[in-house]
mmCIF file of C-alpha atoms and ligand atoms in Angstrom:
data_model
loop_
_atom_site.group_PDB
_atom_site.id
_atom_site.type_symbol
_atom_site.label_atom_id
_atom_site.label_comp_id
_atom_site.label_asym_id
_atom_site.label_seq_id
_atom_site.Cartn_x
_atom_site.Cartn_y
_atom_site.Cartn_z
ATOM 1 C CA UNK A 1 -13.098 -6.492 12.823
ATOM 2 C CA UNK A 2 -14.990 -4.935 9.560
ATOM 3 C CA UNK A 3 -16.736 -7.103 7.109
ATOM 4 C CA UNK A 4 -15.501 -7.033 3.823
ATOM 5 C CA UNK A 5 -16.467 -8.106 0.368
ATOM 6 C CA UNK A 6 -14.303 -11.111 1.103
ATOM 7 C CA UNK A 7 -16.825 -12.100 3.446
ATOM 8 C CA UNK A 8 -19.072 -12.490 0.773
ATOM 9 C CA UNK A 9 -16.761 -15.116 -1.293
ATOM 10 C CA UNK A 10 -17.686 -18.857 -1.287
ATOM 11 C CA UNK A 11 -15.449 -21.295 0.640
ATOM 12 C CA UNK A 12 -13.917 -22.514 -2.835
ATOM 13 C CA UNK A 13 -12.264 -18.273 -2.942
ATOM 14 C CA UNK A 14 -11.761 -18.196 0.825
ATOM 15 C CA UNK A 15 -8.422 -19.116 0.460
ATOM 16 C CA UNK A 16 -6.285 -16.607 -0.788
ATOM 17 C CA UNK A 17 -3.148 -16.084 1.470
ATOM 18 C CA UNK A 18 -3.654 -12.092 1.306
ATOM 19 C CA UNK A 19 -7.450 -11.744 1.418
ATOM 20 C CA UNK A 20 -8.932 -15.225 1.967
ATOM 21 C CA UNK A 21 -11.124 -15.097 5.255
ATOM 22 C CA UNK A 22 -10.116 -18.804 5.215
ATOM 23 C CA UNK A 23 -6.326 -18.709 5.562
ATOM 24 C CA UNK A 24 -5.414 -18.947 8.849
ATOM 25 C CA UNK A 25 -1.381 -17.741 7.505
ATOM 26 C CA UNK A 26 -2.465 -14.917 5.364
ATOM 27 C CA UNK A 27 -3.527 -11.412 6.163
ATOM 28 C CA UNK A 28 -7.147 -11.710 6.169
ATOM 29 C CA UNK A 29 -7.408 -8.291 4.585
ATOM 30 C CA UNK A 30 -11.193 -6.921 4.503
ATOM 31 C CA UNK A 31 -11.930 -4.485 1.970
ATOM 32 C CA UNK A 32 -14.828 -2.224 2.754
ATOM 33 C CA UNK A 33 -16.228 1.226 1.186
ATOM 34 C CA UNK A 34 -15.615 4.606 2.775
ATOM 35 C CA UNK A 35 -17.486 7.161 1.461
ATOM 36 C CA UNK A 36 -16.141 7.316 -2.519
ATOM 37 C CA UNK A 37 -13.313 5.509 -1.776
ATOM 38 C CA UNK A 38 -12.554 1.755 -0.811
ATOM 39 C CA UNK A 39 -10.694 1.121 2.584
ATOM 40 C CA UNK A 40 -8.713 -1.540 4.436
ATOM 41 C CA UNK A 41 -6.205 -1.448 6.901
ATOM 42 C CA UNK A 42 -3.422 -3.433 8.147
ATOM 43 C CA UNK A 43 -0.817 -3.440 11.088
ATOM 44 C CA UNK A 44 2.670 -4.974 10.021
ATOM 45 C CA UNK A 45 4.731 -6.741 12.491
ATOM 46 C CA UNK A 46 9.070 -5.815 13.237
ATOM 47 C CA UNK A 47 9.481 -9.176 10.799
ATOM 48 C CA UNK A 48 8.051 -7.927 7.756
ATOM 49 C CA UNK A 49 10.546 -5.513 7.699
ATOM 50 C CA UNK A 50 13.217 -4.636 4.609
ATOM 51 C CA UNK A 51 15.162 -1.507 5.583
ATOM 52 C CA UNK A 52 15.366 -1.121 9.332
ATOM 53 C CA UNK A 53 12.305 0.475 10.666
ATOM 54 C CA UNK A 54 10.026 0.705 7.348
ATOM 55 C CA UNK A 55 7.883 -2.242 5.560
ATOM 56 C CA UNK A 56 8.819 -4.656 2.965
ATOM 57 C CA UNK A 57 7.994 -3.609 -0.418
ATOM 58 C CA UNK A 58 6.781 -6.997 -1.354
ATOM 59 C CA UNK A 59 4.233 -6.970 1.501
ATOM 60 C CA UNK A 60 3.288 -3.242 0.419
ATOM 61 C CA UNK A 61 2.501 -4.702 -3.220
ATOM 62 C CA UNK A 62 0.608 -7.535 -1.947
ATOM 63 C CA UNK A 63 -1.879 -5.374 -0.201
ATOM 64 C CA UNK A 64 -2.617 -3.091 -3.188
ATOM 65 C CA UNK A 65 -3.016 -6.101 -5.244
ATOM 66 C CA UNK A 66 -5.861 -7.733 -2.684
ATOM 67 C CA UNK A 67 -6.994 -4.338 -1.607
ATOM 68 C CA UNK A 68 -6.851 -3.621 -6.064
ATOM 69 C CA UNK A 69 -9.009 -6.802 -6.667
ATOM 70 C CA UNK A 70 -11.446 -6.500 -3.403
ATOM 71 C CA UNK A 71 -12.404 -3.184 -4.185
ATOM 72 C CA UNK A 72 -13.117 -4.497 -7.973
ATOM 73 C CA UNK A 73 -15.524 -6.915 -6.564
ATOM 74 C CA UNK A 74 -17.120 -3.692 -4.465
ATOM 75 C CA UNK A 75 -17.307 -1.563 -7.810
ATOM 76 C CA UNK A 76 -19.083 -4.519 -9.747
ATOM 77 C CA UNK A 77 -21.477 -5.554 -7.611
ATOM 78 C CA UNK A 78 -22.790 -1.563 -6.773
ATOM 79 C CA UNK A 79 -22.689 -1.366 -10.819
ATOM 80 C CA UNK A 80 -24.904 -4.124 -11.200
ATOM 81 C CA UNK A 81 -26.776 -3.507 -8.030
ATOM 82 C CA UNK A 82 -26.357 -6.540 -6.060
ATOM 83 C CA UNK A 83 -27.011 -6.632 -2.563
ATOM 84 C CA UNK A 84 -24.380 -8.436 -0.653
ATOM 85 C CA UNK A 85 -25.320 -11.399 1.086
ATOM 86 C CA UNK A 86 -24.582 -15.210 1.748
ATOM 87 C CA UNK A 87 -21.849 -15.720 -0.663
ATOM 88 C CA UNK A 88 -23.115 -13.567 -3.668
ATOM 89 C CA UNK A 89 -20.023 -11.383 -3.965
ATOM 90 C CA UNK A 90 -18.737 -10.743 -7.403
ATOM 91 C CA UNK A 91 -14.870 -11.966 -7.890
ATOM 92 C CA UNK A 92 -11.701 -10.955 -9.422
ATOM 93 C CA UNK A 93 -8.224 -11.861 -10.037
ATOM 94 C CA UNK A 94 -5.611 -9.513 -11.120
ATOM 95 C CA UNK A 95 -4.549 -8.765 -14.380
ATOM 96 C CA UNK A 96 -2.039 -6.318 -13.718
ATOM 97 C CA UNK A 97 -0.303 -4.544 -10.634
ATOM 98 C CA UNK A 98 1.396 -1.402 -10.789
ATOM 99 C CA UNK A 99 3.278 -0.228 -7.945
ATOM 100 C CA UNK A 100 5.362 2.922 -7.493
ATOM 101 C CA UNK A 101 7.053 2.917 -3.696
ATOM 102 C CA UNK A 102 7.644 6.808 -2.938
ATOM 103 C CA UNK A 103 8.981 6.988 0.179
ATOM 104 C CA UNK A 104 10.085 4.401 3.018
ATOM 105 C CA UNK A 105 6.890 2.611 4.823
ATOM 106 C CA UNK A 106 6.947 3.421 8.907
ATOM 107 C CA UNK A 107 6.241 -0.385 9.953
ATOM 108 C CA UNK A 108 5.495 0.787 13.584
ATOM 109 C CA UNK A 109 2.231 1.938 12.512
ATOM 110 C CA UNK A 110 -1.210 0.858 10.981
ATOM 111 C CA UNK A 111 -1.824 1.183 7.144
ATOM 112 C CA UNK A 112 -3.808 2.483 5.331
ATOM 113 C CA UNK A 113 -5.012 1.204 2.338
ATOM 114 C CA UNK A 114 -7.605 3.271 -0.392
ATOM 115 C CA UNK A 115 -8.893 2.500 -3.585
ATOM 116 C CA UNK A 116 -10.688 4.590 -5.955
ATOM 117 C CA UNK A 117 -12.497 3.376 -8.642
ATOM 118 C CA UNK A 118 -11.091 4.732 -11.868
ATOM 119 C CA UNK A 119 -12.988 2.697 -14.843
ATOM 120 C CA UNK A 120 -15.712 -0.361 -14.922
ATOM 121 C CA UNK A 121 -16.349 -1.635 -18.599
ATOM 122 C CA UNK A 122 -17.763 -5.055 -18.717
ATOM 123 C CA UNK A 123 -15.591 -7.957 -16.507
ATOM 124 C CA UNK A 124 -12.535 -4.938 -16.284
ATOM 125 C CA UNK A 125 -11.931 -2.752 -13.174
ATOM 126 C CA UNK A 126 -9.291 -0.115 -13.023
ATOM 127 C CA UNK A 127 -8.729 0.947 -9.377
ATOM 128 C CA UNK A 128 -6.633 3.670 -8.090
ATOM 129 C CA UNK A 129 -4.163 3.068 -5.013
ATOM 130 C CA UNK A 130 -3.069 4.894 -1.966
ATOM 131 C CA UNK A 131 -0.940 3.464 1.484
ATOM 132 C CA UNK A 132 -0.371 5.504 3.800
ATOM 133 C CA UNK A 133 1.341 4.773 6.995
ATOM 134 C CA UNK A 134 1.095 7.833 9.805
ATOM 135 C CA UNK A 135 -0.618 9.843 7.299
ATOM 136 C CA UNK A 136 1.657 9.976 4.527
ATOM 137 C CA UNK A 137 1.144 8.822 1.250
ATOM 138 C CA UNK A 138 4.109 6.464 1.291
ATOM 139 C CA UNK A 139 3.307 4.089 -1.799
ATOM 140 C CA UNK A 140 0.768 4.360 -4.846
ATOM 141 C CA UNK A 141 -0.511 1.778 -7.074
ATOM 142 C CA UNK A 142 -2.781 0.767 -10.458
ATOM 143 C CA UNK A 143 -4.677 -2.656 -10.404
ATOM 144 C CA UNK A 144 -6.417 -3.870 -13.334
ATOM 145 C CA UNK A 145 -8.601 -6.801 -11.815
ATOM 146 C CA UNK A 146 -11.055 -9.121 -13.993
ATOM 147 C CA UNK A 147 -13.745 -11.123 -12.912
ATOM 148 C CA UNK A 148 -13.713 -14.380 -13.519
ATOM 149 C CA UNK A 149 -16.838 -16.922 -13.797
ATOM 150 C CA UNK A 150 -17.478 -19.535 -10.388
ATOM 151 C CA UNK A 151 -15.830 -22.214 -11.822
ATOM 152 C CA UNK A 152 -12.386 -20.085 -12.065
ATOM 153 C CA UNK A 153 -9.662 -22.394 -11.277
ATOM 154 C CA UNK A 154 -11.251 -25.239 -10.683
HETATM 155 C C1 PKZ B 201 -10.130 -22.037 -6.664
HETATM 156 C C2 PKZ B 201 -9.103 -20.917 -6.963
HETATM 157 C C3 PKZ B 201 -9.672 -19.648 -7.414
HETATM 158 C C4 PKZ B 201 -8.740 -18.473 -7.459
HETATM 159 C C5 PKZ B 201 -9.400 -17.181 -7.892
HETATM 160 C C6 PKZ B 201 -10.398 -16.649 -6.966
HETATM 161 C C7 PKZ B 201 -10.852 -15.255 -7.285
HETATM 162 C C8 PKZ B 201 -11.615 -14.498 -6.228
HETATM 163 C C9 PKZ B 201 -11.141 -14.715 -4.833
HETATM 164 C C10 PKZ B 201 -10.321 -13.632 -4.311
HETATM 165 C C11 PKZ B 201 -8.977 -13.723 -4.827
HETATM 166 C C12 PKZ B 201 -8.218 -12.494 -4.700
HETATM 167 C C13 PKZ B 201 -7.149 -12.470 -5.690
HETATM 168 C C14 PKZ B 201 -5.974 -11.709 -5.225
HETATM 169 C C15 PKZ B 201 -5.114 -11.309 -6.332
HETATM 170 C C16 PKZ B 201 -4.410 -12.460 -6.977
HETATM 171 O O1 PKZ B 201 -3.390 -12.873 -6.536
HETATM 172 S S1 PKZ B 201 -5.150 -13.182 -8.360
HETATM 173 C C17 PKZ B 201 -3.833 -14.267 -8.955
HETATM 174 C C18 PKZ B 201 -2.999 -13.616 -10.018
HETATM 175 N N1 PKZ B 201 -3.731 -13.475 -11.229
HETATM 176 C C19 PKZ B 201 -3.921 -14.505 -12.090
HETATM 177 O O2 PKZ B 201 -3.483 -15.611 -11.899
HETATM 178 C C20 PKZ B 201 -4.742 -14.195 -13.335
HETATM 179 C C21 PKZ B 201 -4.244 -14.979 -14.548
HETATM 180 N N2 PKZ B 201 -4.889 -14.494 -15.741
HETATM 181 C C22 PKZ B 201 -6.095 -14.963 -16.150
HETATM 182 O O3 PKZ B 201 -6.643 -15.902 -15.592
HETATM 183 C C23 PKZ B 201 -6.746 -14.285 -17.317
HETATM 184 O O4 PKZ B 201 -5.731 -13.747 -18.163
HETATM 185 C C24 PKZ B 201 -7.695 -13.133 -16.862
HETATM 186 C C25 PKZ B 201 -6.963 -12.071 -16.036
HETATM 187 C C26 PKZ B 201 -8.858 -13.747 -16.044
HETATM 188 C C27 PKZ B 201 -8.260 -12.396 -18.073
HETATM 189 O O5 PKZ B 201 -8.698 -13.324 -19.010
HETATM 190 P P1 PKZ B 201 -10.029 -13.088 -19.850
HETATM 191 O O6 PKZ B 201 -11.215 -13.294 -18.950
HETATM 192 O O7 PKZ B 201 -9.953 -13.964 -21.048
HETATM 193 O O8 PKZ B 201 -9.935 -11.569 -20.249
HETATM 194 P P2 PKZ B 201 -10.341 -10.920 -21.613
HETATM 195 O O9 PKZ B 201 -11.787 -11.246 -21.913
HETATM 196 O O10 PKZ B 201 -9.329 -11.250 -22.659
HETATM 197 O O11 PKZ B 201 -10.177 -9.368 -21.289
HETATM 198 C C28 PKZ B 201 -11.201 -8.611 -20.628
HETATM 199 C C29 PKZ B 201 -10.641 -7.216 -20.420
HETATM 200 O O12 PKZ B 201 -9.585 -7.264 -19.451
HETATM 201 C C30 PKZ B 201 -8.348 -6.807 -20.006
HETATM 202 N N3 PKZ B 201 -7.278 -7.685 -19.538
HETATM 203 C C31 PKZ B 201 -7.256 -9.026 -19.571
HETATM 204 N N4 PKZ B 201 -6.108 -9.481 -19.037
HETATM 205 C C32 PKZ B 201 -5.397 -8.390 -18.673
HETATM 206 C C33 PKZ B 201 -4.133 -8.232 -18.099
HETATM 207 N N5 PKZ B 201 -3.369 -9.272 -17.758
HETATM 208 N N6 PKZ B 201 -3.691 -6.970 -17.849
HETATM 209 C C34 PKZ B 201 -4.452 -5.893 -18.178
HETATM 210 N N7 PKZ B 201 -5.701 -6.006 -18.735
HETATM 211 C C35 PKZ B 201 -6.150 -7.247 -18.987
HETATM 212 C C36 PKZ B 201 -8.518 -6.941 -21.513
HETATM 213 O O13 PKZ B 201 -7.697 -6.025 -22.214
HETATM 214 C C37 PKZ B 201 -10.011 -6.620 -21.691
HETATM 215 O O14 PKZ B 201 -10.163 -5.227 -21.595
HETATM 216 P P3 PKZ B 201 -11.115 -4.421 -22.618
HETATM 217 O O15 PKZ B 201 -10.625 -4.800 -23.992
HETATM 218 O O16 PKZ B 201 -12.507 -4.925 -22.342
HETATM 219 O O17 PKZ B 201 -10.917 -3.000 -22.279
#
């Protein structure tokens, strides 16, 4: 498996059920650059199903929101020119998700997920969403993510 920014979270923001590398239920989603562009990928299984044979649209908008807040973290620390290591990783939560579903989701395939990085300005990423399943664009997204300071939520 790729390593992904997540990697690069303390324990304390290992947990997250869609991106924490410490949730043994969530998706352990690892967001990674490619080129430009920001990548992850994820295979659904026949459960997380809504109409017969395509994806849930919850699930869809809970990997553009981890994918959305990953890729963030990627933008800020390549702004401010850290180099990833031990647990040094920027982090951010969402502020707002946008999700637009255009067509039905093939769940018998792997997904794509890309990001593009459409605005840093201080603690406030804007990043640009694609999924694709087989190819096909099949749902696009907007996540406005904000980093938040070490002691977030604690
Ligand atoms: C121990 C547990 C830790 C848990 C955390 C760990 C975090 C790393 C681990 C990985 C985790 C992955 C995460 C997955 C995705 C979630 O599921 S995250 C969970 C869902 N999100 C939340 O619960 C966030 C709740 N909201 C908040 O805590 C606060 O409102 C926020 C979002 C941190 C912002 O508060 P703030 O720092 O006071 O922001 P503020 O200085 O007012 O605004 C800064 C900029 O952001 C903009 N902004 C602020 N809020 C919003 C908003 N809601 N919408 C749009 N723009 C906004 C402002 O307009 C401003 O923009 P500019 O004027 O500079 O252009």
């Amino acid at each position: 498996m790729m390593k992904g920014i997540q990697d690069y979270y303390p324990d304390h923001f290992g947990q997250c059920y869609g991106c924490g590398r410490l949730n043994e239920h969530g998706y352990q989603l690892k967001t990674a650059w490619d080129g430009e562009e920001t990548l992850t990928r994820f295979t659904p299984s026949a459960y997380h199903t809504a109409i017969p044979g395509s994806v849930y649209g919850g699930l869809l908008a809970s990997l553009i929101d981890c994918h959305g807040t990953g890729s963030a973290a990627l933008a800020l620390a390549k702004e401010k020119g850290i180099q990833l290591e031990g647990f040094n990783a920027p982090r951010c939560v969402t502020g707002s998700l946008q999700v637009s579903y255009k067509k039905p989701t093939p769940i018998d395939s792997t997904l794509e997920i890309r990001g593009i990085i459409k605005e840093v300005k201080g603690k406030k990423v804007v990043v640009e969403i694609r999924l694709l399943s087989k190819g096909e664009v099949c749902v696009t997204g907007e996540v406005i993510a904000i980093q938040v300071p070490d002691d977030f939520g604690k």
